[in-house]
Short mmCIF file of C-alpha atoms and ligand atoms in Angstrom, two decimals:
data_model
loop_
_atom_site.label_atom_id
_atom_site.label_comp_id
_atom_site.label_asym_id
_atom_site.label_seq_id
_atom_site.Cartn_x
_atom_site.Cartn_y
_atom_site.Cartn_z
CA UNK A 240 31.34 -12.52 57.92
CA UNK A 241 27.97 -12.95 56.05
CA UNK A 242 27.01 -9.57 57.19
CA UNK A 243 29.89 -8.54 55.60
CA UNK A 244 29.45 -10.34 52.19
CA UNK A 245 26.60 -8.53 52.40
CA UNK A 246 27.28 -5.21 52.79
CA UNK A 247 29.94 -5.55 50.43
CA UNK A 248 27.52 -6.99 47.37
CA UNK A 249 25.19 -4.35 48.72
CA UNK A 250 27.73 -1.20 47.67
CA UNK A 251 28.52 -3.09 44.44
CA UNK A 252 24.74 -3.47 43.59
CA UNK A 253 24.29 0.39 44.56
CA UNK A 254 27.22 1.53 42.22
CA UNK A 255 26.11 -1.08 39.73
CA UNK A 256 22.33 0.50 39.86
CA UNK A 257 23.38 4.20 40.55
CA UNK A 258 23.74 5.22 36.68
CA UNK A 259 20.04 3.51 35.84
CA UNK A 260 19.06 4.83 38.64
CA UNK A 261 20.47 8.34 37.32
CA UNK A 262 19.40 7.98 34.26
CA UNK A 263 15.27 6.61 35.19
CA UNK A 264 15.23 9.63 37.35
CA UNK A 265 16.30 11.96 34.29
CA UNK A 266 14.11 10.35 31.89
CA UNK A 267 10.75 10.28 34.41
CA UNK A 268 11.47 13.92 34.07
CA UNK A 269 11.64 13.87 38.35
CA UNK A 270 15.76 14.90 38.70
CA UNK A 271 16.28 17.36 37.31
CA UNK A 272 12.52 18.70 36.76
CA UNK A 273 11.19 18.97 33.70
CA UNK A 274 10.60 22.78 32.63
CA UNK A 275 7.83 22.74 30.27
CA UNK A 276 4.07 21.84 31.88
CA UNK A 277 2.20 22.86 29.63
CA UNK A 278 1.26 22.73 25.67
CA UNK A 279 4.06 25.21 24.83
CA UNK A 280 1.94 27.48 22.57
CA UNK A 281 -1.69 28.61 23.50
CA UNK A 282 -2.67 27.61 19.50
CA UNK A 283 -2.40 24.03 20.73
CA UNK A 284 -5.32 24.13 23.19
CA UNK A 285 -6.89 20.97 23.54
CA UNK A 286 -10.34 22.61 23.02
CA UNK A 287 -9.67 22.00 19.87
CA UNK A 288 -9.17 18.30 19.88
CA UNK A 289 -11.65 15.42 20.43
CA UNK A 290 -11.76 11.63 20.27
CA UNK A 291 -12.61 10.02 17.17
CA UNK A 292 -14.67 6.76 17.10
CA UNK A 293 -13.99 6.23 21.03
CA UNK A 294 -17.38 3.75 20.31
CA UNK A 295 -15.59 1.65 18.78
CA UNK A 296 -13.89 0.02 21.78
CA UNK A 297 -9.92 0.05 20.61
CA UNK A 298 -7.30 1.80 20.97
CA UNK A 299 -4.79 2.52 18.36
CA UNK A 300 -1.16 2.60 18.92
CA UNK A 301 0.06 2.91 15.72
CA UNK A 302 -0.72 5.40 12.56
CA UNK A 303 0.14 6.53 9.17
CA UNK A 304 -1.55 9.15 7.15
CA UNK A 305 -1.65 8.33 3.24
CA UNK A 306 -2.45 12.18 1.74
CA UNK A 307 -2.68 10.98 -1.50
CA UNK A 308 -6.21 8.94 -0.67
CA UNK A 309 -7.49 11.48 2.03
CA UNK A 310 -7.03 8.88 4.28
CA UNK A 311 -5.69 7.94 7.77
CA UNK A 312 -4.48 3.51 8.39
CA UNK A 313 -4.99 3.29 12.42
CA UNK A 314 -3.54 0.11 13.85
CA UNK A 315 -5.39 -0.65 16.50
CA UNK A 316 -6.56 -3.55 19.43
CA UNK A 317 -9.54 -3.79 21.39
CA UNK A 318 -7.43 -2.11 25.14
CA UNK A 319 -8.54 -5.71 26.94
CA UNK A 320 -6.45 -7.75 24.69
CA UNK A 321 -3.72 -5.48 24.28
CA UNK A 322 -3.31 -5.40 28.20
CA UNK A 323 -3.76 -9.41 28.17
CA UNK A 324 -1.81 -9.99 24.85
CA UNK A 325 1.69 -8.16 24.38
CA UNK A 326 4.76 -10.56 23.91
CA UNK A 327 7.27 -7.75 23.57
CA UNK A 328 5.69 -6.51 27.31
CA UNK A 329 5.56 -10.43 28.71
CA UNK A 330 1.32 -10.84 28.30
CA UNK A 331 1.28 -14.09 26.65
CA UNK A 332 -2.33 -15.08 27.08
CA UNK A 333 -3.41 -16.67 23.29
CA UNK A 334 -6.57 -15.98 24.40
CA UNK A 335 -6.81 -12.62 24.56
CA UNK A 336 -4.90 -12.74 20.77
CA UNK A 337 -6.18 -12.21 17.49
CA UNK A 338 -8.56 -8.68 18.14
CA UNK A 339 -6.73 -6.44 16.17
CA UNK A 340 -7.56 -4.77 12.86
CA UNK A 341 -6.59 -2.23 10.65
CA UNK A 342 -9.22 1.06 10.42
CA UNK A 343 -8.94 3.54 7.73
CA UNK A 344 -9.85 7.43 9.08
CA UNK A 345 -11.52 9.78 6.67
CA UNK A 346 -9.03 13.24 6.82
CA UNK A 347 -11.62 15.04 5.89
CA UNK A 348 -14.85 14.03 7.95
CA UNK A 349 -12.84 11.79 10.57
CA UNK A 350 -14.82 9.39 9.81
CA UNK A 351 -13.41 5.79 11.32
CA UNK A 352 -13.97 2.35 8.61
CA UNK A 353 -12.81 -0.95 9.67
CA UNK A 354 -10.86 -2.42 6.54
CA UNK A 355 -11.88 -6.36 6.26
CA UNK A 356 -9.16 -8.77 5.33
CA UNK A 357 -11.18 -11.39 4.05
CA UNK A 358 -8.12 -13.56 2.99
CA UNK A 359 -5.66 -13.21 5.91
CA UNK A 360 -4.86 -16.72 6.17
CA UNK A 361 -4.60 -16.10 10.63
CA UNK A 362 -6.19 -13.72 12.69
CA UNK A 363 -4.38 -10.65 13.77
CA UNK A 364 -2.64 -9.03 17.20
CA UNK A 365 -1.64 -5.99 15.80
CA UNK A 366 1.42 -3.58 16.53
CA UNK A 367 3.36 -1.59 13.65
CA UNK A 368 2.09 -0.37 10.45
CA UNK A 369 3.41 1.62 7.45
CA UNK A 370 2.96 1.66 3.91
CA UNK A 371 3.98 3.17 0.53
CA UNK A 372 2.08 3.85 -2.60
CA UNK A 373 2.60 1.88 -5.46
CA UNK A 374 0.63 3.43 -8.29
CA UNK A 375 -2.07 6.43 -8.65
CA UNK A 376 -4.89 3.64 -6.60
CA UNK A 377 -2.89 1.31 -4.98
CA UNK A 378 -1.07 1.45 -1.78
CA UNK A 379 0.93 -1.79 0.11
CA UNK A 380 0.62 -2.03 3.95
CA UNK A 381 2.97 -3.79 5.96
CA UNK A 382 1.34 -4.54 9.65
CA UNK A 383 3.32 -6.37 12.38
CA UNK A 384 1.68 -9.69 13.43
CA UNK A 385 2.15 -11.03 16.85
CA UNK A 386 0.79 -14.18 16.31
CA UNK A 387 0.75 -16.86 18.97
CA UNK A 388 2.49 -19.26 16.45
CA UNK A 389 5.21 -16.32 15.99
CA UNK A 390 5.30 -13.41 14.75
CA UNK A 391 4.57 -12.20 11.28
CA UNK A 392 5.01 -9.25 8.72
CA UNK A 393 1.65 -9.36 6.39
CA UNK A 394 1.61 -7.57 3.32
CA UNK A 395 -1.56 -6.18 2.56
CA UNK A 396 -2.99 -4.19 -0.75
CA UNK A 397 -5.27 -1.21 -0.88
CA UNK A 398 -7.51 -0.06 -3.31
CA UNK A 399 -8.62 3.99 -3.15
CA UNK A 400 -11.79 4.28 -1.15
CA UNK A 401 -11.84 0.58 -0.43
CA UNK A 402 -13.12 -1.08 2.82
CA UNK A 403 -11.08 -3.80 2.19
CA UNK A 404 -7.55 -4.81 2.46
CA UNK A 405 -6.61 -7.58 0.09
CA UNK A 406 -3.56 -10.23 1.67
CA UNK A 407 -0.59 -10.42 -0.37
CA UNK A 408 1.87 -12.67 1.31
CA UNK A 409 3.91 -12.70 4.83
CA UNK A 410 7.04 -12.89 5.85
CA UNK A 411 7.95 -14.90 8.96
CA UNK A 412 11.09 -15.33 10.90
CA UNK A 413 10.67 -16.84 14.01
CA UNK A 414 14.65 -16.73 15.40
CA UNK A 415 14.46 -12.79 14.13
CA UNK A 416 11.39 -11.31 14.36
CA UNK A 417 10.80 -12.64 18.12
CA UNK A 418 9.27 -9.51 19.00
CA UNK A 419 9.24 -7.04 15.86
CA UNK A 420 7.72 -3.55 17.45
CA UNK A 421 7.91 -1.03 14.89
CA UNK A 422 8.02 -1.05 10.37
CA UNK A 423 9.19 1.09 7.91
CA UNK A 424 8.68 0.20 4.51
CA UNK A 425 10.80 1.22 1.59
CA UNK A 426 9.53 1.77 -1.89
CA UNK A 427 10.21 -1.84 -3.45
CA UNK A 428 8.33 -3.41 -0.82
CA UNK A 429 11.61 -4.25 1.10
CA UNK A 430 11.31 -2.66 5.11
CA UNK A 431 13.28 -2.16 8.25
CA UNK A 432 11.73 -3.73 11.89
CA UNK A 433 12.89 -2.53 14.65
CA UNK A 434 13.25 -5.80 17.72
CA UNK A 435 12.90 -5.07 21.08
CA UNK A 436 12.27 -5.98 24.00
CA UNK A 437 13.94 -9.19 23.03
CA UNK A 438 14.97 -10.80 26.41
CA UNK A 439 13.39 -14.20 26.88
CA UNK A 440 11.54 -14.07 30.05
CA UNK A 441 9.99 -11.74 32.51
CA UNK A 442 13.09 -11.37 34.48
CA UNK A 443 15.27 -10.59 31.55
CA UNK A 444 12.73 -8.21 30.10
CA UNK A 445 12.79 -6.33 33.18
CA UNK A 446 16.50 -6.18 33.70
CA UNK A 447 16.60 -5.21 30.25
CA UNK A 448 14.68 -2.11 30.40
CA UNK A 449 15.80 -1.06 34.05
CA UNK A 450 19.30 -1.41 33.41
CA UNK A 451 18.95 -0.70 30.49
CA UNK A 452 20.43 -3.01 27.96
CA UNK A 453 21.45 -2.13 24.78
CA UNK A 454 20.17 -5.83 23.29
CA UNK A 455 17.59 -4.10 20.46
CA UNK A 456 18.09 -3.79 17.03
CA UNK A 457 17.21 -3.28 13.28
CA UNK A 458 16.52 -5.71 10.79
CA UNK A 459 16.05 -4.77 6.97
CA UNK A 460 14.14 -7.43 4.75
CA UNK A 461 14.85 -7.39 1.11
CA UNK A 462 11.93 -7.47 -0.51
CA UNK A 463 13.61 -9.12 -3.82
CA UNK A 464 15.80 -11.63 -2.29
CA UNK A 465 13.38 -12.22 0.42
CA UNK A 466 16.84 -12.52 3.19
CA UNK A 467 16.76 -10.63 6.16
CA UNK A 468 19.27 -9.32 8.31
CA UNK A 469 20.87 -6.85 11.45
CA UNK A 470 21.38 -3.30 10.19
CA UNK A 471 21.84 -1.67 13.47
CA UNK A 472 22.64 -3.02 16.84
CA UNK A 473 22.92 -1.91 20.65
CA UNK A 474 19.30 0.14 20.79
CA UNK A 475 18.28 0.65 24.64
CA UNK A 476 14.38 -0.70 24.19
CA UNK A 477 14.25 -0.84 19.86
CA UNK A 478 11.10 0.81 19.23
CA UNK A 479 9.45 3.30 16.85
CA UNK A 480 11.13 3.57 13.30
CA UNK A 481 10.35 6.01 10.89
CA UNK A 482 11.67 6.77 7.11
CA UNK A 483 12.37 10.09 5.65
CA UNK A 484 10.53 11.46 3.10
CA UNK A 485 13.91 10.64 0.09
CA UNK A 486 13.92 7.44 2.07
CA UNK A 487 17.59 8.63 2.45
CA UNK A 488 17.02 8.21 6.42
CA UNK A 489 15.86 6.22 9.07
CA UNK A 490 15.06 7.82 12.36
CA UNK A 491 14.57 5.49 15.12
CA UNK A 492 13.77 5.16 18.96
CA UNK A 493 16.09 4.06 22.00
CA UNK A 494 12.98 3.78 24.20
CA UNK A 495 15.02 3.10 27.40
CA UNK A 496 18.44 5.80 26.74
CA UNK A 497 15.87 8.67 25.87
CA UNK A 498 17.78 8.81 22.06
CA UNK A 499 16.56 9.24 18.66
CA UNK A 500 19.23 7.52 16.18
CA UNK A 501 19.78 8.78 13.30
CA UNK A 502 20.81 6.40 10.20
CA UNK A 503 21.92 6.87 6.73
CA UNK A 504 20.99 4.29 4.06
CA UNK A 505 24.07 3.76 2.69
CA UNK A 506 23.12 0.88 0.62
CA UNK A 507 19.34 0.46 -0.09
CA UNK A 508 20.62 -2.99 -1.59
CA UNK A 509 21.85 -4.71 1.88
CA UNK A 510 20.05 -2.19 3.77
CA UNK A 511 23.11 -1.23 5.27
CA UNK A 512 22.99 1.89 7.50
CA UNK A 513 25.38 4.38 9.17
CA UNK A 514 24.76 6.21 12.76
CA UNK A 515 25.15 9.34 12.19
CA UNK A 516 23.71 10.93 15.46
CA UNK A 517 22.85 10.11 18.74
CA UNK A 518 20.11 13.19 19.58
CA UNK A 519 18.87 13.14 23.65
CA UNK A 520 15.49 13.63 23.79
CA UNK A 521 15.21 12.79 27.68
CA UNK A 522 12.47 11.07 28.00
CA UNK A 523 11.05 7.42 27.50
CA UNK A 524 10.51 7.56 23.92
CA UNK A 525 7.97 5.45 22.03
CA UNK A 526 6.92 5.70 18.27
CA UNK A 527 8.15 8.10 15.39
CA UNK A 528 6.73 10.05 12.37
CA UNK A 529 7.90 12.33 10.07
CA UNK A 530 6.30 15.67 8.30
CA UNK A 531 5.83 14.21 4.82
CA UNK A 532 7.00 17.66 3.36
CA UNK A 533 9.71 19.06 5.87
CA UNK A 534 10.88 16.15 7.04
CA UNK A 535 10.37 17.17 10.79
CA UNK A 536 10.66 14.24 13.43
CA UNK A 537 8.05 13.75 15.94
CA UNK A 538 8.83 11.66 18.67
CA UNK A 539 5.91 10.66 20.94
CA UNK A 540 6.96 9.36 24.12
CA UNK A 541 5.85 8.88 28.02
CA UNK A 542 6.24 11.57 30.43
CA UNK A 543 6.67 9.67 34.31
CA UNK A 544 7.84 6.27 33.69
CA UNK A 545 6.33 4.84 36.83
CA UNK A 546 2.95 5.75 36.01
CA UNK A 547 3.49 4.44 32.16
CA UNK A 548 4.17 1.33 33.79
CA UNK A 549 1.32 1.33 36.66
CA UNK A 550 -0.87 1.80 33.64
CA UNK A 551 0.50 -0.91 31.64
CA UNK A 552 -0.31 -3.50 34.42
CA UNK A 553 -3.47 -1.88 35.61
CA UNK A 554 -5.07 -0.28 32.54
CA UNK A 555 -8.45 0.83 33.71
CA UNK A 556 -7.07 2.29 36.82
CA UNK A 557 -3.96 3.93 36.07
CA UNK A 558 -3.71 4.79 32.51
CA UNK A 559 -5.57 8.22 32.52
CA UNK A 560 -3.11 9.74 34.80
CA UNK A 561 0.16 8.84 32.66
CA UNK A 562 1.09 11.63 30.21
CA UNK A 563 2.28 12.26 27.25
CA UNK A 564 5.45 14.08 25.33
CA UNK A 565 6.12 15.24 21.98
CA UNK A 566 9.67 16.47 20.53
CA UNK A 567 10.55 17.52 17.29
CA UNK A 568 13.77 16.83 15.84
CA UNK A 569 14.83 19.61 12.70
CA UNK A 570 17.93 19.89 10.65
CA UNK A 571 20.12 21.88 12.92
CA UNK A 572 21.14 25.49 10.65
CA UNK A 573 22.56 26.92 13.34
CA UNK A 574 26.52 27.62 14.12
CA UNK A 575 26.57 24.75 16.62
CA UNK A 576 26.50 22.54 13.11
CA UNK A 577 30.47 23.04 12.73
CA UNK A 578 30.55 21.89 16.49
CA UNK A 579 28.75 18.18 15.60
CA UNK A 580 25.38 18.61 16.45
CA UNK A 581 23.27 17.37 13.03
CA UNK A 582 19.82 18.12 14.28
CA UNK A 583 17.99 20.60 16.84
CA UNK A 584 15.51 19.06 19.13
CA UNK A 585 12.55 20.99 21.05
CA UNK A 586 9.89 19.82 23.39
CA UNK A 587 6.71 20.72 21.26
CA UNK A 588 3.55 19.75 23.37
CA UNK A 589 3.13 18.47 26.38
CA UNK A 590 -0.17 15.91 27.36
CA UNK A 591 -0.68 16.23 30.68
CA UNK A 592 -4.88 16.44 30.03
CA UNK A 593 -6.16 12.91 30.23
CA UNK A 594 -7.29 13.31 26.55
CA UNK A 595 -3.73 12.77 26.06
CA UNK A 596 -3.24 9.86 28.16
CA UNK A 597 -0.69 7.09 26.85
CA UNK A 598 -0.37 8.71 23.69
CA UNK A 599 2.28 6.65 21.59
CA UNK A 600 1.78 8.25 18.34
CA UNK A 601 2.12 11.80 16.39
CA UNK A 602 1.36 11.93 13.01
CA UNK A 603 0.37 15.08 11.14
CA UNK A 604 -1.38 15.81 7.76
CA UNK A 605 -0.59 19.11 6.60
CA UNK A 606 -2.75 19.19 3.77
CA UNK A 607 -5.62 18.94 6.50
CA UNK A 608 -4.27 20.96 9.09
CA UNK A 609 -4.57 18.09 11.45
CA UNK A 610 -2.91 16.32 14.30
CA UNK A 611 -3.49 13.12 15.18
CA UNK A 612 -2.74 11.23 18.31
CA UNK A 613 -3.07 7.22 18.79
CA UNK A 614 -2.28 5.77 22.27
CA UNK A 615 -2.06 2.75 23.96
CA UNK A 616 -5.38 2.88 26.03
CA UNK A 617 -7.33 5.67 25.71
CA UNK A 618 -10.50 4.66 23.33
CA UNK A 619 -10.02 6.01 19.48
CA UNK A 620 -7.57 8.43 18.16
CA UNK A 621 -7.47 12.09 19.39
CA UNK A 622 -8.02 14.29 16.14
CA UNK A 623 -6.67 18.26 17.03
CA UNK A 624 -7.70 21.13 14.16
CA UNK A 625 -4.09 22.72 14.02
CA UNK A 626 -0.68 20.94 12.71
CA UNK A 627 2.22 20.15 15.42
C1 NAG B 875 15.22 24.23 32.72
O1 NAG B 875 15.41 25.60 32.45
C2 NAG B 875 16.67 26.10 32.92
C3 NAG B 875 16.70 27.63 32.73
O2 NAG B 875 15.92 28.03 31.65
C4 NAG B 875 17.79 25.40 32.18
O3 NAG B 875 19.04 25.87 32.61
C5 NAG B 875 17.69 23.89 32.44
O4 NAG B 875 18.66 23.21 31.68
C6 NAG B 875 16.31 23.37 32.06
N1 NAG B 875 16.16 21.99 32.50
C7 NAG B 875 15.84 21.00 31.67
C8 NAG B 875 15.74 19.63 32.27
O5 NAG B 875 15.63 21.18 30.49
C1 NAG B 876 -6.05 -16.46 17.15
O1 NAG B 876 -5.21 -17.57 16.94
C2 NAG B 876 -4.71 -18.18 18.12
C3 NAG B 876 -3.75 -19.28 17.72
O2 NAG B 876 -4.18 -19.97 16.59
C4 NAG B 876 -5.85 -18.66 18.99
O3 NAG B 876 -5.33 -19.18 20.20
C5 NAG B 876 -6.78 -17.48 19.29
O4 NAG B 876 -7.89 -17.92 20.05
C6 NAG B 876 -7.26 -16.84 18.01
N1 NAG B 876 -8.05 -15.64 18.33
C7 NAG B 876 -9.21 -15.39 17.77
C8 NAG B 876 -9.90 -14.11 18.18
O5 NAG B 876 -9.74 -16.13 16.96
C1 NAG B 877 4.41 2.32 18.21
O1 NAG B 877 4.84 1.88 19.49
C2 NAG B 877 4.50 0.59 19.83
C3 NAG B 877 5.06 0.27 21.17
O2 NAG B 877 4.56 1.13 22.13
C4 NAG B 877 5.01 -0.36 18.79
O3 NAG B 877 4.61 -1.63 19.09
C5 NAG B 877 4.52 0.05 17.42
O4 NAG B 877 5.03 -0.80 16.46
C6 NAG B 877 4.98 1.45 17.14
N1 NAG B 877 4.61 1.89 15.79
C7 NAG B 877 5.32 2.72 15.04
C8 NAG B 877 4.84 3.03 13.67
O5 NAG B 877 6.35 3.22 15.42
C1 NAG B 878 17.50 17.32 6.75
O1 NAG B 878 17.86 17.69 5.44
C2 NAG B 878 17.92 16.61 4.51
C3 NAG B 878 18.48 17.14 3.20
O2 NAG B 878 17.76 18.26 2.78
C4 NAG B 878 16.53 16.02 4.37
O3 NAG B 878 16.55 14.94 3.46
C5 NAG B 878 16.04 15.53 5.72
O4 NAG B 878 14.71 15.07 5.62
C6 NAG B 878 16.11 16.65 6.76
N1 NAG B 878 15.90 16.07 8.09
C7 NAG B 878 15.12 16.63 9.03
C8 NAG B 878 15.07 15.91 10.33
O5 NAG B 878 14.49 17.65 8.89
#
């Protein structure tokens, strides 16, 4: 009889597991096989890359280039701490909290600054950062704070050419922010946080992404009535969130479904925004950027699940040997538009070399002709001489 049971719950669990199972296998890039191996044009060699300020012991996961001051804002965490100290990922040691920073790179001479916050009232475990610039010398940074206590969006002020970042005020919502991953901030000051993974323990975060649940979401903070609330729902794995260059859309991450969403502001006043397309991107995707002149999407994301999460738990073992993926995600001018299909997506580089390791972030700076590349682990950014 119990054998029975058994084998009974054992066929529901399979059927019950065989579309994650599906869809994991599609994603890792195992069933079916990924085509593309390699960098998919021979101008992208990765001769002409290199790490930038790897002596400086961190690792950035998070960047934004600000053309208009020549400069680079890296978010970044010494690896240790990031590995021991990650509530959306279940490391809750406070110990290992408070080691992040913001750095400013130099677009011209990649040279890496640390940017002091003298007056940040707490100390700072770093994840999302974006800004906008307010006037001719002074652009406002947003940075996500995980901060034991809960966690935090700081506003932050910088001056042209400054080493310093001057605190302006935080916003803290401990029943909605519980764990803000990625920011994009509008130009009023108001922004949009993407939350995910949100399940409360270890088991539920890992059900969550193997399943995987569609609990993530967007919030949108007003900057003048200072309320906050859900603009988007049912994300697989919330995570990178990027803005247009009209502001007009927001372009974020279903880590987990291998989807970029596409949303319309439809009301920059509530925030409110409208799906307008679903595009599969097949593979587990992690942060977002935008060309600040075509709008082009780049969507950085992991190429073999497994050994993203082997190198999560075991960083200075595994973590050279998980790769990298970039798409890029274009107005679609083709005939297929009449058919439904918005945007055209292509596979644009491929970092299998170990330079490329854990890479979570594209951004590019045409102005420079650069490429930049911030991961989870690997030490500095990766700076490449040609535009993605
Ligand atoms: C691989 O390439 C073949 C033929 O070019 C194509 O039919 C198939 O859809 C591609 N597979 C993936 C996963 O893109
Ligand atoms: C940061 O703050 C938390 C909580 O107040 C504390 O446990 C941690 O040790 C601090 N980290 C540093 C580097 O000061
Ligand atoms: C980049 O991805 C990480 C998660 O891997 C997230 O915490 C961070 O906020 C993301 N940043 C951006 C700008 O998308
Ligand atoms: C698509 O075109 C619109 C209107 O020109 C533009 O605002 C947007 O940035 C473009 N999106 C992409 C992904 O290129």
């Amino acid at each position: 009889m119990l054998s029975q049971i058994a084998s009974v719950l054992g066929v529901i669990l399979l059927a019950v597991l065989a579309i994650p199972l599906s869809t994991h296998l599609r994603l890792s890039g195992v069933y079916p096989p990924r085509n593309a191996t390699k960098p998919v044009s021979p101008k992208l060699s990765t001769t002409r890359c290199a790490t930038v300020a790897d002596n400086l012991n961190i690792a950035c996961e998070t960047l934004a280039t600000n053309p208009q001051f020549g400069v680079a804002y890296l978010a970044c965490e010494n690896p240790l701490s990031r590995s021991r100290y990650n509530p959306g990922f279940h490391a809750v040691d406070p110990a290992f909290s408070g080691h992040g920073a913001v750095y400013s790179m130099n677009l011209k001479n990649n040279k890496v600054s640390k940017l002091d916050i003298p007056n940040l009232p707490v100390n700072l475990s770093i994840l999302g950062l974006d800004f906008y610039v307010k006037d001719a010398t002074t652009a406002i940074i947003n940075v996500i704070n995980h901060h034991p206590t809960g966690a935090r969006i700081e506003t932050l002020s910088h001056k042209k050419g400054s080493t310093t970042l001057d605190f302006v005020d935080s916003v803290e919502s401990k029943s909605l922010f519980n764990w803000p991953n990625s920011i994009a901030t509008m130009p009023d000051g108001s922004f949009y946080v993407t939350s995910g993974l949100v399940g409360k323990t270890l088991a539920a975060k890992i059900a969550e992404t193997m399943l995987p649940l569609p609990w993530g979401s967007i919030l949108y903070y007003n900057a003048a009535t200072q309320k906050t609330r859900v603009v988007a729902k049912d994300i697989q794995f919330s995570n990178g969130i990027a803005k247009s260059p009209n502001n007009e859309f927001i372009y974020a991450a279903g880590s987990t479904s291998g989807a970029l969403h596409v949303y319309k502001v439809i009301d920059p006043e509530t925030g409110a925004l409208k799906l307008v397309e679903k595009v599969a991107l097949d593979f587990y995707l992690d942060n977002v950027s935008v060309h600040p002149r075509t709008g082009a999407v780049y969507v950085t994301g992991h190429s073999n699940g497994p050994r993203f999460l082997m190198a999560m738990a075991n960083p200075t073992v595994y973590a050279r040997s998980s790769g990298s993926l970039v798409a890029k995600v274009v107005n679609n001018t083709g005939e297929d538009v009449f058919y439904g299909h918005k945007y055209k997506s292509s596979l644009v580089f491929v970092g299998d070399d170990p330079l490329f390791a854990t890479a979570s972030h594209v951004v590019v700076a045409p102005d420079f002709k650069k490429t930049i590349f911030g991961s989870l682990f690997s030490k500095g950014v990766v700076v490449c001489d040609w535009e993605l």
